[in-house]
Amino acid sequence: MPDTRLTDEQEALRKTVEEFAREVVAPVAAHHDETKTFPYEVVAQMGELGLFGLPFPEQYGGQGADYFTLCLAIEELARVDSSVAITLEAGVGLGAMPIYRFGTEEQRLQWLPELTSGRVLGAFGLTEPGAGSDAGGTRTTARLEGDEWLINGSKAFITNSGTDITRVVTVTAVTGRSEADASGTGKAEISTIIVPVPTPGFTAEPPYSKVGWHASDTHPLSLVDVRVPAANLLGERGRGYANFLRILDEGRIAISALSVGLAQACVDESVKYARQRQAFGAPIGTYQAIQFKIAEMEARTHVARTAYYDAAARMLAGLPFKKEAAIAKLFSSDAAVTNAREATQIFGGYGFMNEYPVARHWRDAKILEIGEGTSEVQKMLIARHLGL
Amino acid sequence: MNIVVTVKQVPDTWAEKKLDAADKTVDRVSVDNVMNEMDEYGVEEALKIKEAHGGEVTVVTMGPAKAVETIRKALSMGADKAVHLTDDALHGSDALQTSAALAKVIATLSPDLVITATEASDARGGVMGALLAERLGLPQLTQARKVTVDPAAGKVSIERLADNGYALVEASLPAVVGVVEKINQPRYPSFKGIMAAKKKPLTTLSSGDAGLDAGSVGLAGAGSTVVDSQPAPPRQSGTIVKDEGDGGVKIADFLAAQKLI
């Protein structure tokens, strides 16, 4: 029988991150949420713990674990603070992973040891003001001039792109067009290019004012006549689109893990509260209205976790996992949003007060149905796999 | 430096602790078990001393088979090897018996330094460091908030926590040092550490292997046993002082009545 129990080592790592989240992340989570500040001191300690190096081989400063183990860490962090969890997810999955997966040995050795240590952060500049899940609509251009790329354009919603320790942003850009077709435009050739930070002409604009993920760093980027060496091309020219599809497929599993962490946090908080809060002469947890709500929350969380475990297992076994990753992302982000809404309801008036974690979870949940492919895009992918 | 550090697996600090209904020993089956939190400071201090002076850190524990999880944690933090004294016959041993058993194991390791924590969060006896020192015939330096080792001079000195500051205490090596939680910030094991722990030597001893007399250990021969227990009474509701201009006086009166001022 296939088995979703963790190995001793995975369980030990999960427990370590659980402890770390409780002891290091939790005490400052509300503060960074309220002040909308990036938790540098927490990120530094995550780096020391090796979290940013989890899925990479030791020769690049990694821990020699795998992508699933990274997901376990993301889930445990998200049980306490989604902002910190997304900082890890984006730092590893979007900052370091493209360089590891598509970079030359030289590029890997130049960037990965620093990125895997967590002392510096990398970001992935894919989304644009007019191109989200339809990433083929990219407008940013890069033109080869002599031995340099000349990059112009703008990017939107880029995580980890403007911190004091951001040192690299990988951007997608149109590097050419195929022969003009009947419509006269030709198909965009998209490539991925490494932009070191700082580089003249590259600016992380002031951060967004977001509904949630307050302690995560998110900026619009502008690139005006940015020049980087031709050797900064990441992967093959024209393969940018295919490359980031792979990165997005993996990323869905990680966002699913993050969603499961948030969904679990809502269960944990609700159980605790339902035991102690008295109404009509008894703890509210003795009433079926609350019991059933929490039972459903737990069931959703369990199924969502099983879904991402399965997608990760397929990915690590080298099997197709696109559909399973889409299902995991679709189901778990819905579970997170639903659980956050229910937990807030269980807390009543207190659930609407920012000092309670469930209020923060409620604000942090919605983005999970949007980022890394909206729920509608996940459904589109699933339908496509059914031949529709 | 050959350093031995003692650790104990205890019910999760965050879980409700219970006694077994039948024999009144701590229930270790129905709860999550973790390394005694205080022991993490001991392991960290041992690792720091090793990093500064070289040598080897050996973890010693006595406990049921499951206690191997706590050993693995210490090994994944960076300890080099471990000895696990485990035997059904040891179940229910009190502090005196446990110290005798541990001392017997530790003596075979000929340590330069034995590090213990202040207490374990289950029994909270706080006597193991002193008992071990006595059994091993070594000087004991307890309540250390700072430890300085001078291997060349064969000396260890500590800052011993006192009510109004600290006392500087020195002893010749080998010695037993008990550390308090203020002493350091224990590291978290990394994944690399967790993987490396799998390959580190672990010796499992039965009471017979350790040369313990079967009659001298376990609940039957314990010098002290728990006869009965009651759950802690629920917390009384607090006193509310209404400030009608004399709030300060009322609070002072309340504190005086509690003999706090």
XYZ file of C-alpha atoms in Angstrom:
649
model
C 0.000 0.000 0.000
C 1.201 3.521 -0.648
C 1.969 5.169 2.639
C 1.803 8.815 3.645
C 3.560 8.439 6.995
C 6.781 10.413 7.387
C 10.175 8.756 7.803
C 11.962 9.244 11.152
C 14.181 11.908 9.578
C 11.300 13.798 7.982
C 9.434 13.678 11.286
C 12.516 14.935 13.161
C 12.860 17.860 10.731
C 9.137 18.609 10.965
C 9.347 18.633 14.753
C 12.398 20.895 14.686
C 10.642 23.439 12.480
C 7.509 23.167 14.642
C 9.603 24.057 17.696
C 11.415 26.810 15.827
C 8.114 28.306 14.672
C 6.724 28.219 18.201
C 9.802 29.613 19.907
C 11.252 32.032 17.353
C 8.528 32.972 14.844
C 5.372 33.091 16.982
C 6.544 35.671 19.548
C 7.178 38.311 16.847
C 4.550 37.375 14.229
C 1.871 39.798 15.433
C 4.412 42.613 15.735
C 5.682 42.257 12.163
C 2.120 41.879 10.882
C 1.009 45.048 12.604
C 4.051 47.124 11.650
C 4.314 45.576 8.166
C 8.009 44.990 8.675
C 10.201 42.245 7.239
C 11.426 39.895 10.012
C 15.148 39.992 9.233
C 16.119 38.410 12.553
C 13.775 35.449 11.965
C 14.987 34.961 8.383
C 18.605 34.986 9.580
C 17.827 32.210 12.057
C 15.953 30.230 9.399
C 19.142 30.500 7.375
C 21.265 29.171 10.238
C 18.845 26.280 10.605
C 19.493 25.435 6.951
C 15.905 25.903 5.759
C 16.890 27.880 2.651
C 19.195 25.060 1.598
C 16.859 22.124 2.208
C 16.337 20.774 -1.328
C 19.847 21.473 -2.676
C 22.970 19.298 -2.724
C 25.705 20.022 -0.212
C 28.180 21.271 -2.838
C 25.995 24.353 -3.234
C 25.664 24.881 0.511
C 22.460 22.867 0.661
C 21.213 20.350 3.209
C 20.819 17.476 0.759
C 17.140 16.926 1.538
C 14.398 17.180 -1.089
C 11.476 19.304 -2.216
C 8.991 17.411 -0.046
C 11.044 18.094 3.081
C 11.011 21.772 2.122
C 7.203 21.557 1.918
C 7.071 20.078 5.441
C 9.063 23.077 6.705
C 6.787 25.508 4.845
C 3.700 23.839 6.341
C 5.058 24.083 9.883
C 6.005 27.748 9.474
C 2.567 28.531 8.033
C 0.938 27.034 11.131
C 2.338 30.103 12.878
C 2.953 32.797 10.256
C 2.175 32.721 6.530
C 4.475 35.678 5.819
C 7.523 33.806 7.043
C 6.394 30.674 5.206
C 6.026 32.500 1.877
C 9.411 34.167 2.392
C 10.945 30.687 2.560
C 8.809 29.313 -0.264
C 9.675 32.168 -2.616
C 13.314 32.368 -1.516
C 13.887 28.681 -2.276
C 11.293 27.833 -4.916
C 11.511 31.021 -6.962
C 14.823 32.601 -5.927
C 17.274 29.702 -5.816
C 15.475 26.856 -7.627
C 15.530 28.314 -11.177
C 19.269 28.906 -10.870
C 19.792 25.373 -9.559
C 17.591 23.766 -12.168
C 18.528 25.719 -15.277
C 21.832 27.418 -14.406
C 25.299 26.550 -15.652
C 27.753 25.177 -13.103
C 29.326 28.632 -12.985
C 25.999 30.345 -12.293
C 25.170 27.803 -9.611
C 28.477 28.294 -7.841
C 28.181 32.058 -8.108
C 24.707 32.347 -6.563
C 23.624 29.231 -4.702
C 25.994 29.150 -1.699
C 24.777 32.595 -0.633
C 21.115 31.903 -1.439
C 21.048 28.538 0.327
C 22.568 30.079 3.463
C 19.642 32.473 3.777
C 22.047 35.399 4.193
C 20.797 36.784 0.877
C 17.496 36.400 -0.932
C 16.601 35.864 -4.549
C 13.346 36.635 -6.339
C 11.655 35.556 -9.550
C 10.296 38.354 -11.740
C 7.629 36.686 -13.843
C 4.275 38.381 -13.242
C 3.666 41.697 -15.001
C 0.948 44.294 -14.603
C -0.786 42.762 -17.624
C 0.407 39.157 -17.472
C -0.264 36.825 -14.561
C -1.179 33.195 -15.088
C -1.209 33.991 -18.821
C 2.534 34.456 -18.606
C 2.798 34.270 -22.380
C 1.644 37.905 -22.425
C 5.040 39.080 -21.126
C 5.973 42.563 -22.374
C 9.345 43.070 -20.733
C 12.001 42.923 -23.458
C 15.663 42.025 -23.473
C 17.830 42.802 -26.495
C 21.346 41.521 -26.984
C 23.675 44.473 -27.555
C 27.231 43.308 -28.018
C 27.953 41.123 -24.995
C 25.192 42.614 -22.860
C 21.437 42.223 -22.447
C 19.549 45.502 -22.471
C 16.369 44.959 -20.433
C 13.305 47.201 -20.296
C 9.918 46.630 -18.709
C 8.099 46.238 -15.427
C 7.086 43.415 -13.097
C 4.329 43.162 -10.515
C 3.806 41.462 -7.131
C 7.384 40.181 -6.853
C 8.049 38.498 -3.490
C 11.418 39.086 -1.725
C 12.436 41.585 -4.413
C 13.084 44.647 -2.277
C 14.566 43.528 1.042
C 17.915 44.804 2.314
C 19.322 41.350 1.591
C 17.879 40.833 -1.908
C 20.860 40.226 -4.207
C 19.371 38.698 -7.336
C 16.149 38.782 -9.344
C 15.641 36.388 -12.234
C 13.358 38.003 -14.805
C 11.518 36.667 -17.809
C 11.674 38.809 -20.928
C 10.825 38.664 -24.604
C 14.125 38.147 -26.407
C 12.770 37.902 -29.931
C 9.837 36.927 -32.123
C 9.335 34.068 -34.495
C 8.722 34.818 -38.164
C 5.651 36.973 -38.550
C 2.572 34.805 -38.995
C -0.667 35.749 -40.729
C -1.557 38.202 -37.968
C 1.769 39.900 -38.548
C 3.059 39.734 -34.969
C 4.899 36.434 -34.590
C 5.170 34.374 -31.414
C 7.149 35.846 -28.508
C 10.407 34.099 -27.667
C 10.721 34.250 -23.875
C 13.989 33.812 -22.013
C 15.085 34.032 -18.395
C 17.875 36.412 -17.371
C 19.676 36.861 -14.045
C 19.732 40.466 -12.814
C 22.074 41.088 -9.872
C 20.869 43.577 -7.266
C 21.796 46.384 -7.333
C 22.154 47.056 -11.067
C 21.683 50.576 -12.498
C 18.193 50.973 -13.940
C 16.719 48.222 -11.758
C 14.363 49.601 -9.094
C 12.152 47.916 -6.532
C 9.312 50.436 -6.290
C 7.666 51.164 -2.907
C 5.971 48.078 -1.441
C 2.296 47.310 -1.993
C -0.260 47.852 0.724
C -1.646 44.316 0.946
C -4.670 42.748 2.671
C -2.479 40.074 4.248
C 1.072 38.651 4.228
C 2.105 41.919 5.874
C 5.552 40.727 6.876
C 6.345 39.412 3.412
C 8.245 41.698 1.054
C 6.360 42.435 -2.198
C 7.178 45.128 -4.766
C 6.529 46.254 -8.295
C 9.797 46.313 -10.231
C 10.868 48.685 -12.930
C 13.653 47.939 -15.376
C 14.893 50.883 -17.416
C 17.856 50.222 -19.710
C 19.191 47.598 -17.343
C 22.440 46.107 -18.671
C 23.724 42.700 -17.587
C 26.344 40.424 -19.176
C 25.161 38.113 -21.970
C 26.352 35.221 -19.792
C 23.511 36.008 -17.356
C 21.053 34.191 -19.636
C 19.564 31.423 -17.461
C 18.952 28.225 -19.367
C 18.506 28.158 -23.120
C 17.403 31.226 -25.015
C 13.707 30.878 -25.870
C 13.160 28.196 -23.225
C 12.028 30.705 -20.582
C 8.371 29.779 -20.921
C 8.935 26.049 -20.557
C 11.303 26.652 -17.653
C 8.961 28.705 -15.563
C 6.097 26.294 -16.172
C 8.170 23.646 -14.426
C 8.935 26.070 -11.579
C 5.240 26.933 -11.261
C 4.183 23.271 -11.162
C 6.538 22.635 -8.231
C 5.530 25.884 -6.613
C 1.914 24.752 -6.500
C 2.877 21.880 -4.236
C 4.696 24.296 -1.929
C 1.766 26.732 -1.854
C -0.467 23.760 -1.121
C 1.771 22.929 1.870
C 1.536 26.537 3.000
C -2.260 26.381 2.711
C -2.356 23.178 4.749
C -0.283 24.872 7.461
C -2.746 27.756 7.654
C -5.733 25.382 7.613
C -4.134 23.368 10.443
C -3.446 26.521 12.436
C -7.153 27.352 12.259
C -8.020 23.887 13.593
C -5.465 24.177 16.419
C -6.633 27.629 17.474
C -10.298 26.656 17.254
C -9.877 23.513 19.384
C -8.012 25.491 22.038
C -10.613 28.233 22.090
C -13.629 25.895 21.980
C -12.333 24.157 25.104
C -11.986 27.283 27.184
C -14.645 29.689 25.932
C -17.843 29.390 27.956
C -21.287 30.193 26.603
C -24.673 29.223 28.024
C -22.980 27.530 30.953
C -20.571 25.221 29.119
C -17.463 25.366 26.915
C -18.607 26.034 23.350
C -16.718 22.902 22.247
C -19.414 20.807 23.931
C -21.985 22.069 21.423
C -22.500 20.182 18.182
C -22.630 23.410 16.143
C -18.981 24.014 17.018
C -17.907 20.356 17.057
C -19.156 19.767 13.521
C -17.507 22.921 12.249
C -14.149 21.873 13.699
C -14.577 18.263 12.543
C -15.094 19.501 8.988
C -12.085 21.794 9.281
C -9.921 18.877 10.421
C -11.232 16.640 7.610
C -10.486 19.298 4.988
C -6.983 19.784 6.327
C -6.270 16.062 6.344
C -7.425 15.551 2.763
C -5.515 18.633 1.592
C -2.327 17.365 3.248
C -2.724 13.943 1.649
C -3.145 15.647 -1.723
C 0.113 17.577 -1.512
C 2.006 14.587 -0.114
C 0.820 12.624 -3.164
C 1.764 15.345 -5.669
C 5.211 15.674 -4.045
C 5.712 11.897 -4.020
C 4.944 11.730 -7.744
C 7.270 14.610 -8.481
C 10.146 13.034 -6.528
C 9.534 9.703 -8.251
C 9.933 11.443 -11.606
C 6.311 10.807 -12.592
C 3.983 13.368 -14.195
C 2.535 15.479 -11.376
C 0.998 18.502 -13.086
C -2.598 17.458 -12.501
C -1.966 16.290 -8.942
C -0.184 19.563 -8.099
C -3.127 21.534 -9.514
C -5.597 19.462 -7.497
C -3.562 19.884 -4.309
C -3.280 23.648 -4.837
C -6.976 24.028 -5.695
C -8.253 21.946 -2.790
C -5.887 23.143 -0.074
C -6.213 26.854 -0.824
C -9.979 26.438 -0.624
C -9.534 24.538 2.664
C -7.371 27.368 4.016
C -9.870 30.081 3.122
C -12.808 28.061 4.446
C -11.038 27.093 7.680
C -9.963 30.683 8.279
C -13.535 31.865 7.813
C -14.881 29.170 10.162
C -12.212 29.783 12.798
C -13.001 33.493 12.779
C -16.665 32.592 13.226
C -15.898 30.315 16.169
C -13.938 33.129 17.829
C -16.897 35.467 17.412
C -16.075 39.103 18.053
C -12.521 38.217 19.041
C -12.010 36.670 15.610
C -12.306 40.123 14.135
C -9.615 41.532 16.414
C -6.115 41.672 14.985
C -4.557 40.580 18.260
C -5.897 37.043 17.681
C -3.934 34.871 15.242
C -7.120 33.658 13.523
C -7.804 37.212 12.327
C -4.356 37.291 10.748
C -4.914 33.828 9.225
C -8.189 35.072 7.749
C -6.425 38.007 6.055
C -3.512 35.810 4.965
C -5.688 33.061 3.456
C -7.284 34.755 0.445
C -4.075 35.164 -1.561
C -3.663 31.378 -1.536
C -6.529 31.080 -4.042
C -4.778 33.611 -6.283
C -0.981 33.327 -6.153
C 0.963 30.632 -8.058
C -1.999 30.235 -10.416
C -5.569 31.170 -9.470
C -8.094 28.489 -8.589
C -9.609 29.002 -12.022
C -6.261 28.280 -13.667
C -5.941 25.090 -11.584
C -9.373 23.977 -12.784
C -8.385 24.788 -16.360
C -5.289 22.584 -15.973
C -7.301 19.729 -14.469
C -9.912 19.964 -17.232
C -7.147 19.938 -19.838
C -5.868 16.671 -18.342
C -9.336 15.244 -18.810
C -9.092 16.002 -22.492
C -11.427 19.005 -22.399
C 37.883 16.815 26.505
C 35.792 13.729 27.012
C 32.386 15.169 27.893
C 29.337 13.230 29.056
C 25.969 14.939 29.052
C 22.873 13.415 30.602
C 19.474 13.814 28.943
C 15.985 12.595 29.766
C 12.878 12.092 27.693
C 9.834 13.639 29.366
C 6.177 14.196 28.482
C 5.820 17.226 26.212
C 6.068 20.399 28.276
C 2.941 21.630 26.507
C 0.885 18.498 27.150
C -1.189 17.677 30.207
C 0.892 15.451 32.474
C -0.705 12.424 34.099
C 0.251 9.606 36.419
C -0.374 6.020 35.403
C -3.514 4.867 37.237
C -2.037 1.489 38.184
C 1.421 2.217 39.564
C 1.429 6.027 39.977
C 4.476 6.507 37.767
C 4.569 9.231 35.120
C 2.416 8.279 32.125
C 4.832 8.238 29.177
C 2.655 6.189 26.844
C -0.440 8.295 26.159
C 1.446 11.567 25.555
C 3.981 13.006 23.139
C 7.447 12.773 24.584
C 10.296 15.221 24.035
C 13.784 15.904 25.289
C 13.578 17.618 28.674
C 13.872 21.256 27.685
C 16.494 22.007 30.355
C 18.666 19.229 28.953
C 18.951 21.108 25.662
C 21.025 23.703 27.516
C 23.282 20.959 28.816
C 23.775 19.497 25.341
C 24.444 22.954 23.897
C 27.028 23.724 26.585
C 28.754 20.379 25.981
C 28.890 21.110 22.239
C 30.284 24.595 22.851
C 33.024 23.265 25.110
C 33.860 20.617 22.520
C 33.981 23.237 19.766
C 36.345 25.369 21.846
C 38.657 22.629 23.165
C 38.107 19.613 20.910
C 37.119 16.186 22.149
C 33.979 14.164 22.140
C 30.455 14.495 23.523
C 28.685 11.357 24.714
C 24.985 11.457 25.505
C 23.750 9.199 28.297
C 20.127 8.487 29.048
C 18.064 6.017 30.996
C 14.526 5.437 29.812
C 12.139 3.269 27.792
C 12.860 2.249 24.206
C 11.146 5.391 22.920
C 13.756 7.544 24.665
C 15.979 6.825 21.663
C 14.152 9.760 20.004
C 15.668 12.085 22.577
C 19.094 10.553 22.016
C 18.704 11.132 18.271
C 17.849 14.755 18.894
C 21.032 15.260 20.928
C 23.048 13.471 18.231
C 21.458 15.602 15.504
C 22.389 18.731 17.465
C 25.981 17.528 17.177
C 26.836 15.066 19.970
C 29.185 12.277 18.837
C 27.810 9.110 20.396
C 25.293 7.859 22.892
C 24.583 5.253 25.532
C 20.987 4.225 26.169
C 20.299 2.322 29.369
C 16.933 0.695 28.822
C 15.223 -2.227 30.497
C 11.688 -2.935 31.698
C 13.235 -3.742 35.080
C 14.269 -0.084 35.427
C 10.658 1.149 35.260
C 9.676 3.098 38.348
C 13.223 3.674 39.623
C 13.475 6.719 41.879
C 16.200 9.377 41.815
C 18.532 7.426 44.099
C 18.341 4.282 41.978
C 18.556 6.230 38.746
C 21.665 8.066 39.899
C 23.296 4.770 40.861
C 22.485 3.280 37.468
C 23.640 6.319 35.510
C 26.810 6.645 37.609
C 27.695 3.053 36.826
C 27.363 3.715 33.082
C 29.128 7.077 33.207
C 32.074 5.668 35.183
C 32.846 3.272 32.331
C 33.177 6.268 29.986
C 35.899 7.941 32.154
C 34.735 11.475 31.385
C 36.687 14.670 32.036
C 33.440 16.525 32.487
C 29.851 15.468 33.207
C 27.148 18.005 32.370
C 23.614 17.825 33.702
C 20.661 20.198 33.632
C 19.086 21.736 36.722
C 16.031 19.505 36.682
C 13.670 17.519 34.478
C 10.209 18.923 33.858
C 8.418 15.696 34.859
C 9.708 14.790 38.323
C 11.339 18.157 39.058
C 13.605 16.679 41.712
C 16.579 18.801 40.755
C 18.974 16.421 42.480
C 20.567 14.364 39.695
C 23.690 16.509 39.333
C 24.449 16.334 43.038
C 23.643 12.615 43.263
C 25.856 11.772 40.288
C 28.770 13.785 41.682
C 28.455 11.951 44.984
C 28.199 8.525 43.354
C 31.138 9.224 41.052
C 33.205 10.813 43.811
C 33.666 13.984 41.764
C 33.425 17.660 42.693
C 30.042 19.190 41.874
C 29.512 22.652 40.476
C 25.787 23.284 40.126
C 23.553 26.183 39.062
C 26.165 27.315 36.529
C 25.233 30.286 34.379
C 28.694 30.274 32.797
C 31.272 27.497 32.441
C 34.959 28.015 31.656
C 37.148 25.001 31.080
C 40.932 25.024 31.190
C 41.962 21.545 30.060
C 45.697 22.317 30.275
C 45.411 23.259 33.934
C 42.872 20.486 34.512
C 40.377 22.961 35.893
C 36.789 24.056 35.414
C 35.262 27.197 36.858
C 31.683 28.378 36.855
C 29.616 31.377 37.709
C 27.178 29.892 40.168
C 23.807 31.591 40.212
C 23.049 33.101 43.638
C 20.180 35.173 44.998
C 22.042 38.464 44.750
C 24.462 37.877 41.903
C 26.808 34.976 41.359
C 29.626 33.105 43.025
C 32.796 32.112 41.220
C 33.484 28.440 41.927
C 36.385 26.376 40.689
C 37.150 22.661 40.743
C 39.693 20.269 39.357
C 38.711 17.983 36.483
C 37.029 15.598 36.239
C 33.937 17.219 37.671
C 30.146 17.338 37.423
C 28.657 20.626 36.258
C 24.957 21.467 36.422
C 23.844 24.267 34.091
C 20.865 26.618 34.295
C 18.808 27.689 31.318
C 20.247 31.201 31.271
C 23.585 29.790 30.159
C 23.095 29.634 26.380
C 20.679 29.424 23.472
C 20.432 25.805 22.356
C 20.805 25.254 18.611
C 18.139 23.608 16.490
C 19.277 20.491 14.658
C 19.621 21.012 10.898
C 18.491 18.425 8.362
C 22.152 17.602 7.748
C 22.540 17.019 11.488
C 19.442 14.816 11.538
C 20.805 12.680 8.704
C 24.272 12.481 10.285
C 22.740 11.327 13.602
C 21.592 8.112 11.932
C 25.177 7.018 11.451
C 26.505 7.898 14.914
C 27.329 5.093 17.371
C 24.573 4.242 19.828
C 25.150 1.648 22.546
C 22.050 0.097 24.091
C 22.530 -1.485 27.503
C 20.176 -3.593 29.604
C 20.509 -3.328 33.371
C 22.439 -6.608 33.232
C 24.819 -5.237 30.560
C 25.462 -2.251 32.810
C 26.280 -4.546 35.728
C 23.281 -3.496 37.772
C 21.829 -5.842 40.365
C 18.256 -6.608 39.252
C 16.939 -6.245 42.807
C 18.401 -2.767 43.205
C 16.441 -1.090 40.419
C 12.808 -0.541 39.536
C 9.625 0.259 41.369
C 9.842 -2.628 43.840
C 13.166 -1.546 45.286
C 12.567 2.185 45.094
C 13.343 4.204 48.211
C 10.467 6.524 47.478
C 7.198 5.837 45.724
C 4.135 7.899 44.912
C 1.307 6.640 47.106
C -1.463 8.954 46.060
C -2.006 12.114 44.065
C -4.641 14.747 43.521
C -5.035 17.046 40.538
C -4.074 20.636 41.275
C -7.118 22.605 42.488
C -8.588 24.858 39.814
C -7.301 28.393 40.000
C -9.358 30.680 42.235
C -10.956 33.619 40.513
C -8.972 36.785 41.149
C -9.871 39.700 43.376
C -11.014 42.780 41.530
C -10.007 46.062 43.126
C -12.177 48.958 42.073
C -10.320 52.230 42.062
C -12.331 54.866 43.837
C -9.359 57.085 44.477
C -7.907 54.572 46.959
C -6.888 51.842 44.464
C -3.222 52.050 45.412
C -3.972 51.588 49.121
C -6.283 48.649 48.398
C -3.617 46.912 46.292
C -1.035 47.511 48.993
C -3.441 46.072 51.594
C -4.015 43.025 49.376
C -0.305 42.417 48.924
C 0.278 42.881 52.661
C -2.466 40.341 53.419
C -0.659 37.858 51.132
C 2.538 38.670 53.073
C 4.139 39.819 49.814
C 5.069 43.242 51.162
